Short mmCIF file of C-alpha atoms in Angstrom, two decimals:
data_model
loop_
_atom_site.label_atom_id
_atom_site.label_comp_id
_atom_site.label_asym_id
_atom_site.label_seq_id
_atom_site.Cartn_x
_atom_site.Cartn_y
_atom_site.Cartn_z
CA MET A 1 -10.08 19.71 8.04
CA ASN A 2 -11.04 16.98 5.50
CA ARG A 3 -13.81 14.53 6.02
CA LEU A 4 -12.59 10.95 5.91
CA SER A 5 -15.14 8.18 5.37
CA LEU A 6 -15.78 4.87 3.67
CA VAL A 7 -17.78 4.16 0.55
CA ASN A 8 -18.83 0.93 -1.26
CA ILE A 9 -17.76 0.73 -4.83
CA PRO A 10 -19.53 -2.17 -6.76
CA LEU A 11 -17.17 -4.15 -9.07
CA LYS A 12 -18.18 -6.82 -11.56
CA THR A 13 -16.60 -10.24 -10.93
CA PRO A 14 -15.44 -12.63 -13.69
CA ASN A 15 -18.71 -14.63 -13.12
CA GLY A 16 -20.86 -11.49 -13.86
CA ASN A 17 -21.87 -10.91 -10.19
CA TYR A 18 -21.05 -7.62 -8.34
CA ASN A 19 -19.04 -7.35 -5.12
CA ASP A 20 -18.95 -4.33 -3.04
CA PHE A 21 -15.42 -3.07 -2.03
CA ALA A 22 -15.10 -0.46 0.77
CA HIS A 23 -12.65 2.31 -0.25
CA LEU A 24 -11.67 5.44 1.42
CA SER A 25 -13.38 8.66 0.56
CA VAL A 26 -12.32 12.22 1.10
CA ASP A 27 -14.84 15.01 1.14
CA GLY A 28 -17.29 12.81 -0.68
CA VAL A 29 -14.82 11.74 -3.30
CA PRO A 30 -13.62 8.01 -3.44
CA VAL A 31 -9.89 8.11 -3.22
CA PRO A 32 -9.33 5.61 -6.02
CA PHE A 33 -11.31 7.83 -8.34
CA TYR A 34 -9.22 10.82 -7.27
CA ILE A 35 -6.04 8.86 -7.97
CA ASN A 36 -7.45 7.75 -11.37
CA GLU A 37 -8.04 11.32 -12.24
CA CYS A 38 -4.50 12.55 -11.05
CA ALA A 39 -2.96 9.78 -13.03
CA GLU A 40 -4.74 10.76 -16.21
CA ARG A 41 -3.89 14.43 -15.70
CA SER A 42 -0.20 13.66 -15.16
CA GLN A 43 0.26 12.57 -18.83
CA ASN A 44 2.75 10.06 -17.34
CA GLU A 45 2.41 6.91 -19.23
CA ARG A 46 3.59 4.78 -16.46
CA LEU A 47 0.98 6.29 -14.06
CA ILE A 48 -1.85 6.17 -16.69
CA SER A 49 -0.95 2.43 -17.31
CA GLU A 50 -0.77 1.45 -13.64
CA CYS A 51 -3.11 3.78 -11.77
CA SER A 52 -5.97 4.56 -13.98
CA ARG A 53 -8.41 1.84 -12.47
CA CYS A 54 -7.46 2.08 -8.70
CA GLU A 55 -10.94 1.00 -7.58
CA GLU A 56 -9.97 -2.50 -8.84
CA LEU A 57 -6.88 -2.52 -6.65
CA ALA A 58 -6.85 -4.33 -3.20
CA CYS A 59 -6.49 -2.33 0.10
CA ALA A 60 -3.27 -3.21 1.78
CA TRP A 61 -4.76 -2.59 5.25
CA SER A 62 -7.17 -5.48 5.28
CA PRO A 63 -5.63 -8.71 6.54
CA GLU A 64 -6.61 -10.88 3.56
CA LEU A 65 -3.30 -10.55 1.62
CA ASP A 66 -1.50 -13.32 -0.15
CA PHE A 67 0.48 -14.66 2.90
CA PRO A 68 0.31 -14.45 6.67
CA TYR A 69 3.57 -12.70 6.86
CA CYS A 70 2.14 -9.87 4.57
CA ASP A 71 -0.77 -9.48 6.99
CA TYR A 72 1.64 -9.63 9.96
CA PHE A 73 3.79 -6.92 8.52
CA MET A 74 0.96 -4.59 7.64
CA THR A 75 -0.62 -4.98 11.05
CA GLU A 76 2.93 -4.21 12.65
CA ILE A 77 3.28 -0.99 10.71
CA LEU A 78 -0.16 0.27 10.99
CA ARG A 79 0.09 0.03 14.91
CA GLN A 80 3.21 2.18 14.97
CA HIS A 81 1.38 5.54 14.52
CA ARG A 82 4.47 7.44 13.22
CA ASP A 83 5.32 9.48 10.27
CA MET A 84 6.04 7.13 7.34
CA THR A 85 5.30 6.10 3.73
CA ILE A 86 3.02 2.96 3.83
CA PRO A 87 1.28 0.82 1.26
CA TYR A 88 -2.24 1.61 0.55
CA LEU A 89 -3.39 -0.27 -2.67
CA LEU A 90 -2.04 -3.35 -4.27
CA CYS A 91 -2.29 -5.40 -7.44
CA PRO A 92 -5.18 -7.78 -6.44
CA GLU A 93 -3.44 -10.74 -8.19
CA ASP A 94 -0.07 -10.14 -6.29
CA CYS A 95 -1.06 -8.96 -2.81
CA ASP A 96 2.56 -9.45 -1.53
CA PHE A 97 4.00 -5.96 -2.28
CA SER A 98 5.83 -7.33 -5.46
CA CYS A 99 3.69 -5.73 -8.10
CA ILE A 100 1.63 -2.44 -8.26
CA THR A 101 2.14 -0.71 -4.89
CA ILE A 102 0.49 2.61 -4.27
CA THR A 103 1.69 4.32 -1.31
CA VAL A 104 0.51 7.22 1.04
CA ASP A 105 2.60 9.45 3.22
CA VAL A 106 1.15 9.86 6.69
CA ARG A 107 1.98 12.06 9.66
CA PHE A 108 0.52 11.86 13.18
CA GLU A 109 -0.19 14.45 15.76
CA LYS A 110 -2.29 14.23 18.93
CA SER A 111 -5.66 14.70 17.41
CA PHE A 112 -5.03 14.73 13.63
CA VAL A 113 -3.54 12.46 11.01
CA TYR A 114 -2.13 14.11 7.73
CA LEU A 115 -1.99 12.40 4.25
CA ASP A 116 0.54 14.49 2.46
CA LYS A 117 1.37 12.41 -0.69
CA ILE A 118 0.12 9.58 -2.86
CA GLY A 119 2.63 7.75 -4.95
CA LEU A 120 3.58 4.54 -6.86
CA ALA A 121 6.56 2.50 -5.76
CA ASP A 122 9.10 2.67 -8.58
CA TYR A 123 10.25 -0.94 -8.59
CA ALA A 124 10.89 -0.97 -12.37
CA SER A 125 14.07 1.21 -12.07
CA HIS A 126 15.56 -1.30 -9.59
CA ILE A 127 14.81 -4.38 -11.73
CA GLU A 128 17.85 -6.02 -13.43
CA ARG A 129 17.12 -8.15 -16.43
CA LYS A 130 19.51 -10.66 -17.90
CA TRP A 131 19.27 -13.25 -20.60
CA THR A 132 20.65 -16.71 -19.35
CA SER A 133 22.65 -19.26 -21.42
CA GLU A 134 19.24 -21.09 -21.91
CA ASN A 135 17.95 -17.86 -23.57
CA SER A 136 15.39 -17.15 -20.85
CA LEU A 137 15.06 -13.89 -19.16
CA SER A 138 16.13 -13.57 -15.54
CA CYS A 139 14.97 -10.66 -13.37
CA ARG A 140 16.43 -9.59 -10.01
CA PHE A 141 15.38 -6.76 -7.67
CA ILE A 142 18.22 -4.66 -6.66
CA LEU A 143 18.35 -2.68 -3.45
CA PRO A 144 20.26 0.68 -3.15
CA GLU A 145 23.56 -0.14 -1.50
CA HIS A 146 22.95 1.91 1.70
CA ILE A 147 19.70 0.03 2.39
CA GLU A 148 21.40 -3.44 1.62
CA ALA A 149 24.14 -2.49 3.97
CA ASN A 150 21.68 -1.83 6.88
CA VAL A 151 19.82 -5.25 6.63
CA PRO A 152 20.29 -7.04 9.90
CA TYR A 153 21.95 -10.49 9.51
CA GLU A 154 19.88 -12.21 12.23
CA ILE A 155 16.26 -13.03 11.26
CA GLU A 156 13.64 -13.12 14.01
CA GLU A 157 11.62 -16.33 14.31
CA VAL A 158 7.92 -15.37 14.09
CA PHE A 159 6.37 -18.06 11.98
CA GLY A 160 9.11 -20.79 12.18
CA THR A 161 9.03 -21.15 8.32
CA TRP A 162 10.28 -19.70 5.08
CA GLU A 163 7.83 -16.70 5.88
CA ASP A 164 10.28 -15.40 8.43
CA GLU A 165 12.76 -14.61 5.65
CA ARG A 166 10.15 -12.77 3.60
CA LEU A 167 8.95 -10.70 6.82
CA HIS A 168 12.59 -9.83 7.33
CA SER A 169 12.90 -8.64 3.79
CA LEU A 170 9.62 -6.50 4.06
CA ARG A 171 10.80 -4.90 7.26
CA TYR A 172 14.46 -4.16 6.43
CA GLU A 173 14.48 -3.94 2.59
CA LEU A 174 11.08 -2.73 1.13
CA PHE A 175 10.03 -0.65 4.11
CA PRO A 176 13.20 1.49 3.92
CA PHE A 177 12.98 1.52 0.11
CA TRP A 178 9.54 3.14 0.42
CA GLN A 179 10.69 5.83 2.74
CA GLU A 180 12.99 7.47 0.22
CA THR A 181 11.33 9.94 -2.06
CA GLU A 182 13.39 8.96 -5.18
CA ASN A 183 11.87 5.51 -5.00
CA ILE A 184 8.25 6.76 -5.20
CA ILE A 185 6.63 8.40 -8.36
CA THR A 186 4.33 11.23 -7.15
CA ILE A 187 0.82 10.79 -8.08
CA ALA A 188 -0.66 13.65 -6.07
CA GLU A 189 0.18 15.83 -3.06
CA PRO A 190 -3.27 16.47 -1.49
CA HIS A 191 -2.00 17.46 2.01
CA TRP A 192 -5.36 16.13 3.52
CA LYS A 193 -5.86 16.64 7.20
CA PHE A 194 -8.23 14.03 9.20
CA ASP A 195 -9.65 13.53 12.62
CA ARG A 196 -7.35 10.96 14.12
CA HIS A 197 -10.04 8.95 15.88
CA THR A 198 -11.80 8.51 12.58
CA PHE A 199 -8.70 7.45 10.83
CA GLU A 200 -8.10 4.80 13.53
CA GLU A 201 -11.66 3.74 13.32
CA ILE A 202 -11.26 3.01 9.70
CA ILE A 203 -7.93 1.13 10.30
CA ALA A 204 -9.80 -1.06 12.68
CA PHE A 205 -12.57 -1.60 10.11
CA TYR A 206 -10.13 -2.86 7.57
CA GLN A 207 -8.13 -4.97 10.03
CA ALA A 208 -11.17 -6.71 10.92
CA GLY A 209 -11.32 -7.89 7.37
CA ASN A 210 -14.35 -5.81 6.40
CA HIS A 211 -13.39 -4.47 2.93
CA MET A 212 -15.66 -6.77 0.74
CA ASN A 213 -19.50 -6.86 0.93
CA ALA A 214 -19.47 -5.46 4.41
CA THR A 215 -21.94 -3.09 6.18
CA ILE A 216 -20.16 0.15 6.70
CA PRO A 217 -20.89 1.61 10.12
CA ASN A 218 -23.04 4.75 9.96
CA ASP A 219 -20.45 7.08 11.49
CA LEU A 220 -17.93 6.07 8.78
CA LYS A 221 -20.27 6.10 5.75
CA GLY A 222 -19.33 8.60 2.85
#
């Protein structure tokens, strides 16, 4: 079994100060550094470009994303405790799942959680780019037909605003998109096995908004 913990990684801010960001660590190695190394070893230019400084990415599990519907969605899927592919790290400038999205494949058993694969959501191959008559570039994200065909027509009212439509899109468009292996570029397949109680404690830590400049509990320290 692997040891899952948290470790603070200090990052320099634009004003020259340092903030500590709590990141996952496995067997004493911070997961962002592990991903960086795997991306470099892959010799895949796309992975090297987007995944070589993962310690600077934002953790999707902390409820301080760009919009309330993003936080609501992540809380919703983290509470499901079922086998799935979920976002793990996001571009800090676009914490709405629209830019860099590093995913993890998780499996649950009674006492254990398995992290089988780490990947990069391949949005680029589903972007249609067209030049308009005004000579400006128009971009559109195109879903695979079978996913689009299964998107429910009715939109549940959660926020009573435009955010309901965005939440609907995350639930029924992007989430199914992430579940299909052909839409995820594999970074690594570590097949880590964790104590489930520790994993759930770490999720609770992030969900409390404790990812930046926070004191990591002693039992979760890397």
